[in-house]
PDB file of C-alpha atoms in Angstrom:
ATOM      1  CA  MET A   1     -58.033 -44.023  13.981  1.00 47.00           C
ATOM      2  CA  ARG A   2     -56.172 -46.875  12.327  1.00 51.00           C
ATOM      3  CA  LYS A   3     -53.818 -44.576  10.561  1.00 52.00           C
ATOM      4  CA  ILE A   4     -52.927 -42.908  13.723  1.00 51.00           C
ATOM      5  CA  LEU A   5     -52.290 -46.167  15.537  1.00 43.00           C
ATOM      6  CA  SER A   6     -50.002 -47.350  12.852  1.00 46.00           C
ATOM      7  CA  THR A   7     -48.235 -44.052  12.953  1.00 45.00           C
ATOM      8  CA  LEU A   8     -47.719 -44.202  16.740  1.00 44.00           C
ATOM      9  CA  ILE A   9     -46.432 -47.835  16.346  1.00 53.00           C
ATOM     10  CA  LEU A  10     -44.029 -46.750  13.635  1.00 48.00           C
ATOM     11  CA  ALA A  11     -42.735 -43.826  15.820  1.00 50.00           C
ATOM     12  CA  ALA A  12     -42.252 -46.181  18.642  1.00 50.00           C
ATOM     13  CA  ALA A  13     -40.326 -48.482  16.444  1.00 50.00           C
ATOM     14  CA  CYS A  14     -38.322 -45.594  15.204  1.00 51.00           C
ATOM     15  CA  ALA A  15     -37.813 -44.320  18.571  1.00 50.00           C
ATOM     16  CA  ALA A  16     -36.610 -47.657  19.837  1.00 45.00           C
ATOM     17  CA  ALA A  17     -34.218 -48.012  16.879  1.00 45.00           C
ATOM     18  CA  THR A  18     -32.700 -44.440  17.402  1.00 44.00           C
ATOM     19  CA  ALA A  19     -32.116 -45.227  20.821  1.00 42.00           C
ATOM     20  CA  SER A  20     -30.380 -48.532  20.564  1.00 42.00           C
ATOM     21  CA  PRO A  21     -26.850 -48.324  19.397  1.00 44.00           C
ATOM     22  CA  ASP A  22     -27.162 -51.585  17.600  1.00 47.00           C
ATOM     23  CA  ARG A  23     -29.656 -50.795  14.852  1.00 71.00           C
ATOM     24  CA  ALA A  24     -31.016 -53.902  13.004  1.00 83.00           C
ATOM     25  CA  PRO A  25     -29.174 -54.856   9.899  1.00 88.00           C
ATOM     26  CA  PHE A  26     -30.733 -54.453   6.523  1.00 90.00           C
ATOM     27  CA  GLU A  27     -30.591 -56.228   3.259  1.00 91.00           C
ATOM     28  CA  VAL A  28     -28.420 -53.987   1.015  1.00 90.00           C
ATOM     29  CA  GLN A  29     -29.954 -55.255  -2.384  1.00 92.00           C
ATOM     30  CA  GLY A  30     -33.633 -54.730  -0.907  1.00 92.00           C
ATOM     31  CA  VAL A  31     -32.845 -51.043   0.028  1.00 92.00           C
ATOM     32  CA  LEU A  32     -31.111 -50.373  -3.124  1.00 92.00           C
ATOM     33  CA  GLU A  33     -34.359 -51.651  -5.024  1.00 93.00           C
ATOM     34  CA  GLN A  34     -36.564 -49.754  -2.891  1.00 93.00           C
ATOM     35  CA  GLN A  35     -34.490 -46.336  -3.320  1.00 92.00           C
ATOM     36  CA  LYS A  36     -34.928 -46.898  -7.101  1.00 93.00           C
ATOM     37  CA  GLN A  37     -38.648 -47.443  -6.864  1.00 92.00           C
ATOM     38  CA  ILE A  38     -38.908 -44.247  -4.824  1.00 91.00           C
ATOM     39  CA  ARG A  39     -36.910 -42.408  -7.289  1.00 91.00           C
ATOM     40  CA  THR A  40     -39.531 -43.565 -10.021  1.00 91.00           C
ATOM     41  CA  GLU A  41     -42.175 -42.248  -7.774  1.00 89.00           C
ATOM     42  CA  VAL A  42     -40.462 -38.838  -7.569  1.00 88.00           C
ATOM     43  CA  GLU A  43     -40.021 -38.689 -11.245  1.00 88.00           C
ATOM     44  CA  THR A  44     -43.331 -39.699 -12.283  1.00 89.00           C
ATOM     45  CA  GLY A  45     -45.062 -37.663  -9.706  1.00 86.00           C
ATOM     46  CA  LYS A  46     -47.020 -40.556  -8.305  1.00 85.00           C
ATOM     47  CA  GLY A  47     -47.134 -42.472  -5.057  1.00 83.00           C
ATOM     48  CA  ALA A  48     -46.141 -41.395  -1.584  1.00 81.00           C
ATOM     49  CA  TYR A  49     -43.148 -39.546  -2.826  1.00 83.00           C
ATOM     50  CA  GLY A  50     -44.762 -37.911  -6.007  1.00 82.00           C
ATOM     51  CA  GLY A  51     -45.934 -34.682  -4.067  1.00 80.00           C
ATOM     52  CA  LEU A  52     -42.702 -33.752  -2.485  1.00 82.00           C
ATOM     53  CA  ASP A  53     -41.768 -29.996  -2.779  1.00 83.00           C
ATOM     54  CA  ALA A  54     -38.462 -29.030  -4.686  1.00 85.00           C
ATOM     55  CA  ASN A  55     -36.366 -28.731  -1.577  1.00 87.00           C
ATOM     56  CA  ALA A  56     -37.495 -32.081  -0.206  1.00 85.00           C
ATOM     57  CA  ARG A  57     -36.958 -33.723  -3.761  1.00 88.00           C
ATOM     58  CA  ARG A  58     -33.405 -32.173  -3.885  1.00 90.00           C
ATOM     59  CA  GLU A  59     -32.595 -33.632  -0.271  1.00 91.00           C
ATOM     60  CA  LEU A  60     -34.009 -36.890  -1.321  1.00 91.00           C
ATOM     61  CA  ALA A  61     -31.867 -37.141  -4.214  1.00 92.00           C
ATOM     62  CA  THR A  62     -28.928 -36.082  -2.063  1.00 93.00           C
ATOM     63  CA  ARG A  63     -29.547 -38.733   0.471  1.00 93.00           C
ATOM     64  CA  GLN A  64     -30.307 -41.433  -2.081  1.00 93.00           C
ATOM     65  CA  GLU A  65     -26.996 -40.648  -4.105  1.00 95.00           C
ATOM     66  CA  ARG A  66     -25.133 -40.972  -0.713  1.00 94.00           C
ATOM     67  CA  LEU A  67     -26.832 -44.356  -0.085  1.00 93.00           C
ATOM     68  CA  PHE A  68     -26.246 -45.724  -3.777  1.00 93.00           C
ATOM     69  CA  LYS A  69     -22.436 -44.747  -3.392  1.00 93.00           C
ATOM     70  CA  LEU A  70     -22.225 -46.451   0.009  1.00 92.00           C
ATOM     71  CA  LEU A  71     -24.035 -49.467  -0.635  1.00 92.00           C
ATOM     72  CA  GLU A  72     -23.313 -50.485  -4.218  1.00 91.00           C
ATOM     73  CA  GLY A  73     -21.499 -53.855  -4.451  1.00 91.00           C
ATOM     74  CA  ARG A  74     -21.072 -54.038  -0.635  1.00 91.00           C
ATOM     75  CA  ARG A  75     -23.052 -55.999   2.249  1.00 91.00           C
ATOM     76  CA  TYR A  76     -24.096 -54.649   5.607  1.00 92.00           C
ATOM     77  CA  GLU A  77     -21.258 -56.458   7.285  1.00 92.00           C
ATOM     78  CA  ASP A  78     -18.773 -54.590   5.106  1.00 91.00           C
ATOM     79  CA  LEU A  79     -19.931 -51.101   6.297  1.00 92.00           C
ATOM     80  CA  SER A  80     -18.185 -49.553   9.294  1.00 92.00           C
ATOM     81  CA  GLU A  81     -20.176 -48.400  12.249  1.00 92.00           C
ATOM     82  CA  SER A  82     -20.161 -44.802  11.057  1.00 91.00           C
ATOM     83  CA  GLU A  83     -21.399 -45.894   7.751  1.00 92.00           C
ATOM     84  CA  ARG A  84     -24.151 -47.888   9.107  1.00 92.00           C
ATOM     85  CA  GLU A  85     -25.343 -45.010  11.291  1.00 91.00           C
ATOM     86  CA  GLY A  86     -25.306 -42.578   8.237  1.00 91.00           C
ATOM     87  CA  ALA A  87     -27.343 -45.143   6.074  1.00 92.00           C
ATOM     88  CA  HIS A  88     -29.758 -45.740   8.957  1.00 91.00           C
ATOM     89  CA  GLY A  89     -30.073 -41.954   9.227  1.00 89.00           C
ATOM     90  CA  ASP A  90     -30.532 -41.396   5.446  1.00 91.00           C
ATOM     91  CA  LEU A  91     -33.117 -44.223   5.510  1.00 91.00           C
ATOM     92  CA  ALA A  92     -35.126 -42.695   8.262  1.00 87.00           C
ATOM     93  CA  TRP A  93     -35.056 -39.273   6.561  1.00 88.00           C
ATOM     94  CA  ILE A  94     -36.467 -40.833   3.287  1.00 90.00           C
ATOM     95  CA  ALA A  95     -39.178 -42.765   5.128  1.00 87.00           C
ATOM     96  CA  GLN A  96     -40.271 -39.717   7.096  1.00 83.00           C
ATOM     97  CA  ALA A  97     -40.280 -37.497   3.802  1.00 83.00           C
ATOM     98  CA  ALA A  98     -43.304 -39.515   2.460  1.00 79.00           C
ATOM     99  CA  ARG A  99     -45.409 -38.632   5.247  1.00 74.00           C
ATOM    100  CA  SER A 100     -47.864 -35.857   4.713  1.00 62.00           C
ATOM    101  CA  GLY A 101     -47.873 -32.890   7.327  1.00 56.00           C
ATOM    102  CA  GLU A 102     -50.424 -34.431   9.463  1.00 56.00           C
ATOM    103  CA  GLU A 103     -48.561 -37.685   9.925  1.00 64.00           C
ATOM    104  CA  LYS A 104     -44.934 -36.144  10.155  1.00 66.00           C
ATOM    105  CA  LEU A 105     -43.462 -36.507  13.531  1.00 71.00           C
ATOM    106  CA  VAL A 106     -42.372 -33.237  15.403  1.00 74.00           C
ATOM    107  CA  CYS A 107     -39.871 -33.787  18.101  1.00 79.00           C
ATOM    108  CA  GLU A 108     -38.850 -31.525  21.052  1.00 84.00           C
ATOM    109  CA  ARG A 109     -36.700 -31.618  23.801  1.00 89.00           C
ATOM    110  CA  ILE A 110     -38.583 -30.961  27.169  1.00 91.00           C
ATOM    111  CA  ARG A 111     -37.759 -30.978  30.856  1.00 92.00           C
ATOM    112  CA  PRO A 112     -40.619 -32.537  32.895  1.00 90.00           C
ATOM    113  CA  ILE A 113     -41.575 -30.717  36.119  1.00 92.00           C
ATOM    114  CA  GLY A 114     -39.699 -31.850  38.890  1.00 92.00           C
ATOM    115  CA  SER A 115     -36.810 -33.128  36.870  1.00 90.00           C
ATOM    116  CA  ASN A 116     -33.521 -32.261  35.595  1.00 90.00           C
ATOM    117  CA  ARG A 117     -33.420 -34.809  32.772  1.00 90.00           C
ATOM    118  CA  VAL A 118     -34.297 -33.761  29.318  1.00 89.00           C
ATOM    119  CA  GLU A 119     -36.606 -35.984  27.520  1.00 88.00           C
ATOM    120  CA  ARG A 120     -37.112 -36.167  23.625  1.00 83.00           C
ATOM    121  CA  VAL A 121     -41.036 -36.249  22.908  1.00 84.00           C
ATOM    122  CA  CYS A 122     -42.237 -36.816  19.433  1.00 82.00           C
ATOM    123  CA  LYS A 123     -45.825 -36.360  18.211  1.00 82.00           C
ATOM    124  CA  THR A 124     -47.427 -35.996  15.058  1.00 79.00           C
ATOM    125  CA  ALA A 125     -49.010 -32.695  14.064  1.00 76.00           C
ATOM    126  CA  ALA A 126     -52.478 -34.001  14.543  1.00 79.00           C
ATOM    127  CA  GLN A 127     -51.624 -35.404  17.968  1.00 85.00           C
ATOM    128  CA  ARG A 128     -50.216 -31.918  18.991  1.00 86.00           C
ATOM    129  CA  ARG A 129     -53.544 -30.234  17.774  1.00 86.00           C
ATOM    130  CA  ALA A 130     -55.848 -32.704  19.516  1.00 89.00           C
ATOM    131  CA  GLU A 131     -53.955 -32.043  22.789  1.00 91.00           C
ATOM    132  CA  GLN A 132     -53.870 -28.219  22.313  1.00 91.00           C
ATOM    133  CA  GLU A 133     -57.894 -28.423  21.661  1.00 92.00           C
ATOM    134  CA  ALA A 134     -58.215 -30.657  24.796  1.00 93.00           C
ATOM    135  CA  ARG A 135     -56.433 -28.085  26.860  1.00 92.00           C
ATOM    136  CA  ASN A 136     -58.503 -25.352  25.534  1.00 92.00           C
ATOM    137  CA  GLN A 137     -61.715 -27.325  26.184  1.00 92.00           C
ATOM    138  CA  ASN A 138     -60.629 -27.811  29.630  1.00 90.00           C
ATOM    139  CA  VAL A 139     -59.733 -24.108  30.123  1.00 89.00           C
ATOM    140  CA  GLU A 140     -62.994 -23.152  28.827  1.00 89.00           C
ATOM    141  CA  MET A 141     -64.938 -25.726  31.156  1.00 89.00           C
ATOM    142  CA  LEU A 142     -63.116 -24.261  34.153  1.00 88.00           C
ATOM    143  CA  ARG A 143     -63.898 -20.658  33.053  1.00 88.00           C
ATOM    144  CA  GLN A 144     -67.599 -21.686  32.654  1.00 89.00           C
ATOM    145  CA  GLN A 145     -67.611 -23.080  36.208  1.00 88.00           C
ATOM    146  CA  GLY A 146     -66.138 -19.883  37.714  1.00 84.00           C
ATOM    147  CA  ARG A 147     -62.899 -21.706  38.610  1.00 77.00           C
ATOM    148  CA  PRO A 148     -59.642 -19.750  38.095  1.00 74.00           C
ATOM    149  CA  THR A 149     -57.441 -20.598  35.383  1.00 67.00           C
ATOM    150  CA  MET A 150     -53.529 -19.779  35.298  1.00 66.00           C
TER     151      MET A 150
END
C-alpha cells in the first residue's frame, strides 16, 4: 500500500512537472553523477536498473550519452529552452525505466462522457487491474441480483 501511495505521489509530481512549461531546474553535476551510478548498476546487473532488457539498456545508453554530451561542462542556466525540455524528457524516461511492470505508468488519452476535451489519464498496471477487477465484481453482483447489465 505504501509503495502504491509513493508511486501515486511521484506520478502526480511528474504530471505537474510535465504540465508546467517552467520545469524546476536541476543541479547538472548531481545529474551527471546519478547517471554514472545508473550506468554502473546496468553494467553490474545490480540495483534498480540491473534487470533491464536489451532494448531498454540500449535506449538508456542512448539517452545517457545525449545527457552527457549536453550537460558536460555546462550549467542549467546555459541550456536553451529546447535543451532543457530534452534533458527533462530524458531524465523522466530514465527514471521510468527502473520501475517494474507493476509500477510503470501507462497513460492514455480519454474523452470523458459529456465532454469534448481530451484528458490524459495515467495509472499503474496494478491500478488498472484493480479497477478492472472491481468492475467485474460489480457486474457479477448485479447479475446475481437479477439486474440487467449492459
